[in-house]
CSV table of C-alpha atoms in Angstrom, one decimal:
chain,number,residue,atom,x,y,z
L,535,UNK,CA,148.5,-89.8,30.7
L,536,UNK,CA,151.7,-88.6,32.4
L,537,UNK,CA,149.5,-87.6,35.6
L,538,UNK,CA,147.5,-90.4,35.7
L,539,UNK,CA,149.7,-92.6,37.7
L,540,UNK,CA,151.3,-90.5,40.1
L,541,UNK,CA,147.8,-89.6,41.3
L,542,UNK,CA,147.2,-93.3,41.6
L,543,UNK,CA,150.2,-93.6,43.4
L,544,UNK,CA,149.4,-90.2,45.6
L,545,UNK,CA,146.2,-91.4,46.5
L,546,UNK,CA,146.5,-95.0,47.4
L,547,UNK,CA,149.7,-93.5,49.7
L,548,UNK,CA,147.3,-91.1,51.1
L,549,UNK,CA,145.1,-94.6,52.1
L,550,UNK,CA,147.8,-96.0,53.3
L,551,UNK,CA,148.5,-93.2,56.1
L,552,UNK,CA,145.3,-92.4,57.2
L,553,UNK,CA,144.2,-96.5,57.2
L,554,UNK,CA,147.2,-97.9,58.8
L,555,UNK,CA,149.3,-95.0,60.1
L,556,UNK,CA,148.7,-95.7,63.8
L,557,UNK,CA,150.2,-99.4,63.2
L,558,UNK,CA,153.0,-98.2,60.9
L,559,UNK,CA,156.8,-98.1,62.8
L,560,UNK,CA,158.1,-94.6,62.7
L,561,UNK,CA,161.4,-96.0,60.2
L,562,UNK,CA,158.1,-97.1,58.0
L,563,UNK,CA,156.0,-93.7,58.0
L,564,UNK,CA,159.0,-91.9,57.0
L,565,UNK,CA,160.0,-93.7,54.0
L,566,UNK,CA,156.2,-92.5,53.2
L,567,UNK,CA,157.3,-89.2,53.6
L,568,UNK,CA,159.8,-89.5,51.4
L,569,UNK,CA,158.1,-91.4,48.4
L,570,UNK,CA,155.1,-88.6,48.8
L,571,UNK,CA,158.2,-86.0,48.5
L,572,UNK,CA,159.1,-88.2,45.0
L,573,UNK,CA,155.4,-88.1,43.6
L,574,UNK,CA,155.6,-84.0,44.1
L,575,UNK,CA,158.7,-83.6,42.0
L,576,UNK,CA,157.5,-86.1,39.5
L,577,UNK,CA,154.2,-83.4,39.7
L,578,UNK,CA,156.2,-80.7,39.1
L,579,UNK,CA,158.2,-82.4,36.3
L,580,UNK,CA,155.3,-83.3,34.6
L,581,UNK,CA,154.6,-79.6,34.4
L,582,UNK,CA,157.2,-78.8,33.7
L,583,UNK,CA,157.4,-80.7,30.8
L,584,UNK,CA,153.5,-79.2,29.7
L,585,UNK,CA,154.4,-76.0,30.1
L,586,UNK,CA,158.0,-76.2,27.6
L,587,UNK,CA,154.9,-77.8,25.5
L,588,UNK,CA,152.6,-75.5,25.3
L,589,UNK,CA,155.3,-72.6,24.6
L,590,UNK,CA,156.1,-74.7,21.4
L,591,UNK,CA,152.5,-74.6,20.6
L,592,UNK,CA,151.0,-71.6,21.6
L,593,UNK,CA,150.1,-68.8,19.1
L,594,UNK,CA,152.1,-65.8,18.7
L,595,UNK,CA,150.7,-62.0,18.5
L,596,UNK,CA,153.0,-60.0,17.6
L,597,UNK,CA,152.7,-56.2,18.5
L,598,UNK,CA,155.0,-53.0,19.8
L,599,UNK,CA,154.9,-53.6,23.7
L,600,UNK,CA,156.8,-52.1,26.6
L,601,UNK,CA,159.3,-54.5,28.2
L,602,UNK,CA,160.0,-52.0,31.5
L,603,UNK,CA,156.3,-52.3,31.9
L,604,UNK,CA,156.4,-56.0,31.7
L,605,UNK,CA,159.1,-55.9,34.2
L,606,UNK,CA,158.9,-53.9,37.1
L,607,UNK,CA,155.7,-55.9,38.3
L,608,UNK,CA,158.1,-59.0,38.3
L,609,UNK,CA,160.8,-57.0,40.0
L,610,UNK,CA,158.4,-55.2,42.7
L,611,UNK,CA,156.7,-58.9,43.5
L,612,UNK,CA,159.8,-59.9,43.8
L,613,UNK,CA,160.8,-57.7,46.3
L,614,UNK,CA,157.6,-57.7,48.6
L,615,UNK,CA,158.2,-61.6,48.7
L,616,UNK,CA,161.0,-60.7,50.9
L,617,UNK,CA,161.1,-57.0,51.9
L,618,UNK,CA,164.3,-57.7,54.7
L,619,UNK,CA,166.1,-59.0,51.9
L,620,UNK,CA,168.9,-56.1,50.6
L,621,UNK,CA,168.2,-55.7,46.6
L,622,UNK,CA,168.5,-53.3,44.4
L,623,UNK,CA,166.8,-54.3,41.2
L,624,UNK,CA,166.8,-51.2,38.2
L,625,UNK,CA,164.5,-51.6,35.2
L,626,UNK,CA,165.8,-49.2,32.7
L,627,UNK,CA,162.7,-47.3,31.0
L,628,UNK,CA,161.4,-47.6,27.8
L,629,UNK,CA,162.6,-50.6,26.7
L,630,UNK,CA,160.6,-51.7,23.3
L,631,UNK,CA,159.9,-54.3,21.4
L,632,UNK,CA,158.1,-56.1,18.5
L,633,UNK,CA,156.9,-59.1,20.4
L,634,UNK,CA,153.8,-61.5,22.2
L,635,UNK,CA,153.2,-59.6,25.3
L,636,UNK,CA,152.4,-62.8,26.7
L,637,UNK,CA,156.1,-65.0,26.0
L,638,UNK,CA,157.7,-61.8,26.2
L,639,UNK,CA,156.1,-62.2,30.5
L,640,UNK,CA,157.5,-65.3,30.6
L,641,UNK,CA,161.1,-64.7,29.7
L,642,UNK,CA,161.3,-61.6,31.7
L,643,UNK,CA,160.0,-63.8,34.8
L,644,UNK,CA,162.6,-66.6,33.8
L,645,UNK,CA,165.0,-64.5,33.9
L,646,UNK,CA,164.6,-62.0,36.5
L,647,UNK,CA,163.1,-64.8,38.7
L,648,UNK,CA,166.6,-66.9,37.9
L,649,UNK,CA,168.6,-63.5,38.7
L,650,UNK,CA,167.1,-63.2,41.8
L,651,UNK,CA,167.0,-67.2,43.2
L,652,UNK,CA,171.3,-67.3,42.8
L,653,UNK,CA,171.6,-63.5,44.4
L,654,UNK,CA,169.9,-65.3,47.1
L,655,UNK,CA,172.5,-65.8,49.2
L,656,UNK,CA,174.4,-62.2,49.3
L,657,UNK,CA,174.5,-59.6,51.2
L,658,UNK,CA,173.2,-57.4,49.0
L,659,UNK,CA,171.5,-58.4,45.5
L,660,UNK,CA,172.1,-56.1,42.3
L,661,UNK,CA,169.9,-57.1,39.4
L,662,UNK,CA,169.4,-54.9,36.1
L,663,UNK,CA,167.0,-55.4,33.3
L,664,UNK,CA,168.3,-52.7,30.5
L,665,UNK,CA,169.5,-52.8,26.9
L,666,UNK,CA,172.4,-51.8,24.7
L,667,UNK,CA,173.0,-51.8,20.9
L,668,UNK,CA,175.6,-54.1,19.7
L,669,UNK,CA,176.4,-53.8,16.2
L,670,UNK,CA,172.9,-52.3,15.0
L,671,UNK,CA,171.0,-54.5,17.3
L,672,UNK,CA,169.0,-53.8,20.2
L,673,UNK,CA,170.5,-56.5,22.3
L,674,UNK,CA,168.4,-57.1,25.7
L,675,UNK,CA,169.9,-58.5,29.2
L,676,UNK,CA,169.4,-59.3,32.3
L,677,UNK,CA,172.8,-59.0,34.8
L,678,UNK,CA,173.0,-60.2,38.4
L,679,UNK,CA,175.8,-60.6,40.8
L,680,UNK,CA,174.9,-63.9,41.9
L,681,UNK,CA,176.5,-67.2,41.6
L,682,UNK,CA,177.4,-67.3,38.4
L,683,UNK,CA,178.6,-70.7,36.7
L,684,UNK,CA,181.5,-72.8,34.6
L,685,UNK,CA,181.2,-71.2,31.2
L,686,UNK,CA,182.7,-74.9,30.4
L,687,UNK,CA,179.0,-76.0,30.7
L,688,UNK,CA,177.6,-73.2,29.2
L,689,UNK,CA,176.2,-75.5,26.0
L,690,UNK,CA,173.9,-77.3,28.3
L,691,UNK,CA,171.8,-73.7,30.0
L,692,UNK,CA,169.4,-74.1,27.5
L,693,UNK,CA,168.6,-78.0,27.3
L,694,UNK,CA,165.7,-78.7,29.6
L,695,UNK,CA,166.4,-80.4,32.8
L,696,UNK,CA,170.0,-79.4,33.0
L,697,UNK,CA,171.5,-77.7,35.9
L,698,UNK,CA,174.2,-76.2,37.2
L,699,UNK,CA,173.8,-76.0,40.7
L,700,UNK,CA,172.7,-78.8,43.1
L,701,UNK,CA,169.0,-78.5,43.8
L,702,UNK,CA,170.3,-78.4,47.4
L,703,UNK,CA,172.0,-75.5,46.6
L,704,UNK,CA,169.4,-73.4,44.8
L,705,UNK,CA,165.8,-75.2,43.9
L,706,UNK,CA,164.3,-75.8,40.3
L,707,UNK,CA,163.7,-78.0,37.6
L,708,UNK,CA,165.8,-77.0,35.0
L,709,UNK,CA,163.1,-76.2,32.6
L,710,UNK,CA,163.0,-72.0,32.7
L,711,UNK,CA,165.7,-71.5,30.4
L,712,UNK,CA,164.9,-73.8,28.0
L,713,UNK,CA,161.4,-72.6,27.6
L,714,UNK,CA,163.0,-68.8,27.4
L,715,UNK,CA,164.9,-70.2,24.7
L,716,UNK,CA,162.1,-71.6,22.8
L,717,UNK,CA,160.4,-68.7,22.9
L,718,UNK,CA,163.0,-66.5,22.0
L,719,UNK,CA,163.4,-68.7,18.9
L,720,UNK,CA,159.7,-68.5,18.4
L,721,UNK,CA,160.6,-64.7,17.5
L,722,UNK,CA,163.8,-65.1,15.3
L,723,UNK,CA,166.3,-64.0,17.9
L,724,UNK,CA,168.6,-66.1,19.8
L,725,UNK,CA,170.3,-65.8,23.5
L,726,UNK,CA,173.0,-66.2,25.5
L,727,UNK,CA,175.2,-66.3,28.6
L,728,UNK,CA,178.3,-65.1,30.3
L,729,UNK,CA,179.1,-65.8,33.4
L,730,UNK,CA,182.1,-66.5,35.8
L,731,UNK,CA,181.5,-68.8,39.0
L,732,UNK,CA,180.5,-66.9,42.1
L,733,UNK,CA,180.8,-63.8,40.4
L,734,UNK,CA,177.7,-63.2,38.7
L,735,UNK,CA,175.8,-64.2,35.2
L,736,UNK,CA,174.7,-61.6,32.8
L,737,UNK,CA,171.6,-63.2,29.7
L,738,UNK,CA,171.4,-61.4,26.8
L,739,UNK,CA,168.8,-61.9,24.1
């Protein structure tokens, strides 16, 4: 229903340039451009929005699984995406867990994924993935260098569609946290953040 009309809207945009393109006035085809920019952020919105959905749905299998293994294919993709980029990412070993193998993929992604977007614009990118026991809990996290933010709006990292950087400033929807949340949740744990503004963010959960 939610798709519907924006690939009404696509599509009779799509007639418009190739029908009447040649007649338009430049001023006029750009302000095409930017309405077909619109209809793919309302896209990926709408995903978005599906995929927070089908984490609250989805069924949950729990079993003992290796989080390192889950991990360093997120880490080593990440780096062949951009092998002139300077980062060190370190997966410590070993790291269990009673969990779905499957939410438990899309958390580390989240997060390492988020870890490595606000590094992006150091010199050199330090991510880890390890854990520590806090008061007879394992207690997981992910630490970066990066950005950081205002621990002022730290209440809203987890509400879907809330930022805290301009998505000039580093692209995304706002949705990755929120669906790391909900999954966490899912599982009986919690999670959260400290961070300091331009001097890195650490996620524990």
């Amino acid at each position: 229903d939610l798709r519907g009309p924006v690939k009404s809207f696509e599509g009779f945009l799509a007639l418009l340039c190739n029908e009447y393109g040649r007649q338009l006035p430049a001023n006029a085809m750009e302000y095409i451009q930017w309405m077909q920019k619109s209809t793919e952020q309302m896209n990926a919105l709408i995903e978005g929005l599906l995929s927070l959905a089908r984490t609250s749905r989805a069924e949950t299998q729990m079993a003992d699984i290796n989080l390192s293994q889950l991990a360093q294919p997120i880490a080593d993709a990440l780096l062949a995406s951009n092998p002139s980029r300077k980062a060190n990412i370190k997966i410590q070993p070993d790291l269990m867990a009673h969990a779905d193998i499957y939410q438990m993929t899309s958390v580390l992604q989240n997060l390492i994924g988020n870890a490595w977007k606000f590094t992006g614009k150091l010199a050199i990118t330090e991510i880890v993935f390890g854990a520590e026991q806090v008061d007879g809990e394992t207690v997981y996290f992910v630490r970066d260098n990066g950005a950081g933010f205002d621990m002022e709006y730290a209440k809203n990292l987890f509400v879907p569609f809330q930022r805290m950087h301009s998505a000039n400033q580093f692209p995304g929807l706002g949705i990755g946290l929120a669906t790391v949340n909900r999954i966490i949740q899912r599982h009986g744990g919690r999670i959260w953040a400290e961070a300091r503004k331009n001097e890195g963010a650490v996620f524990r959960f």
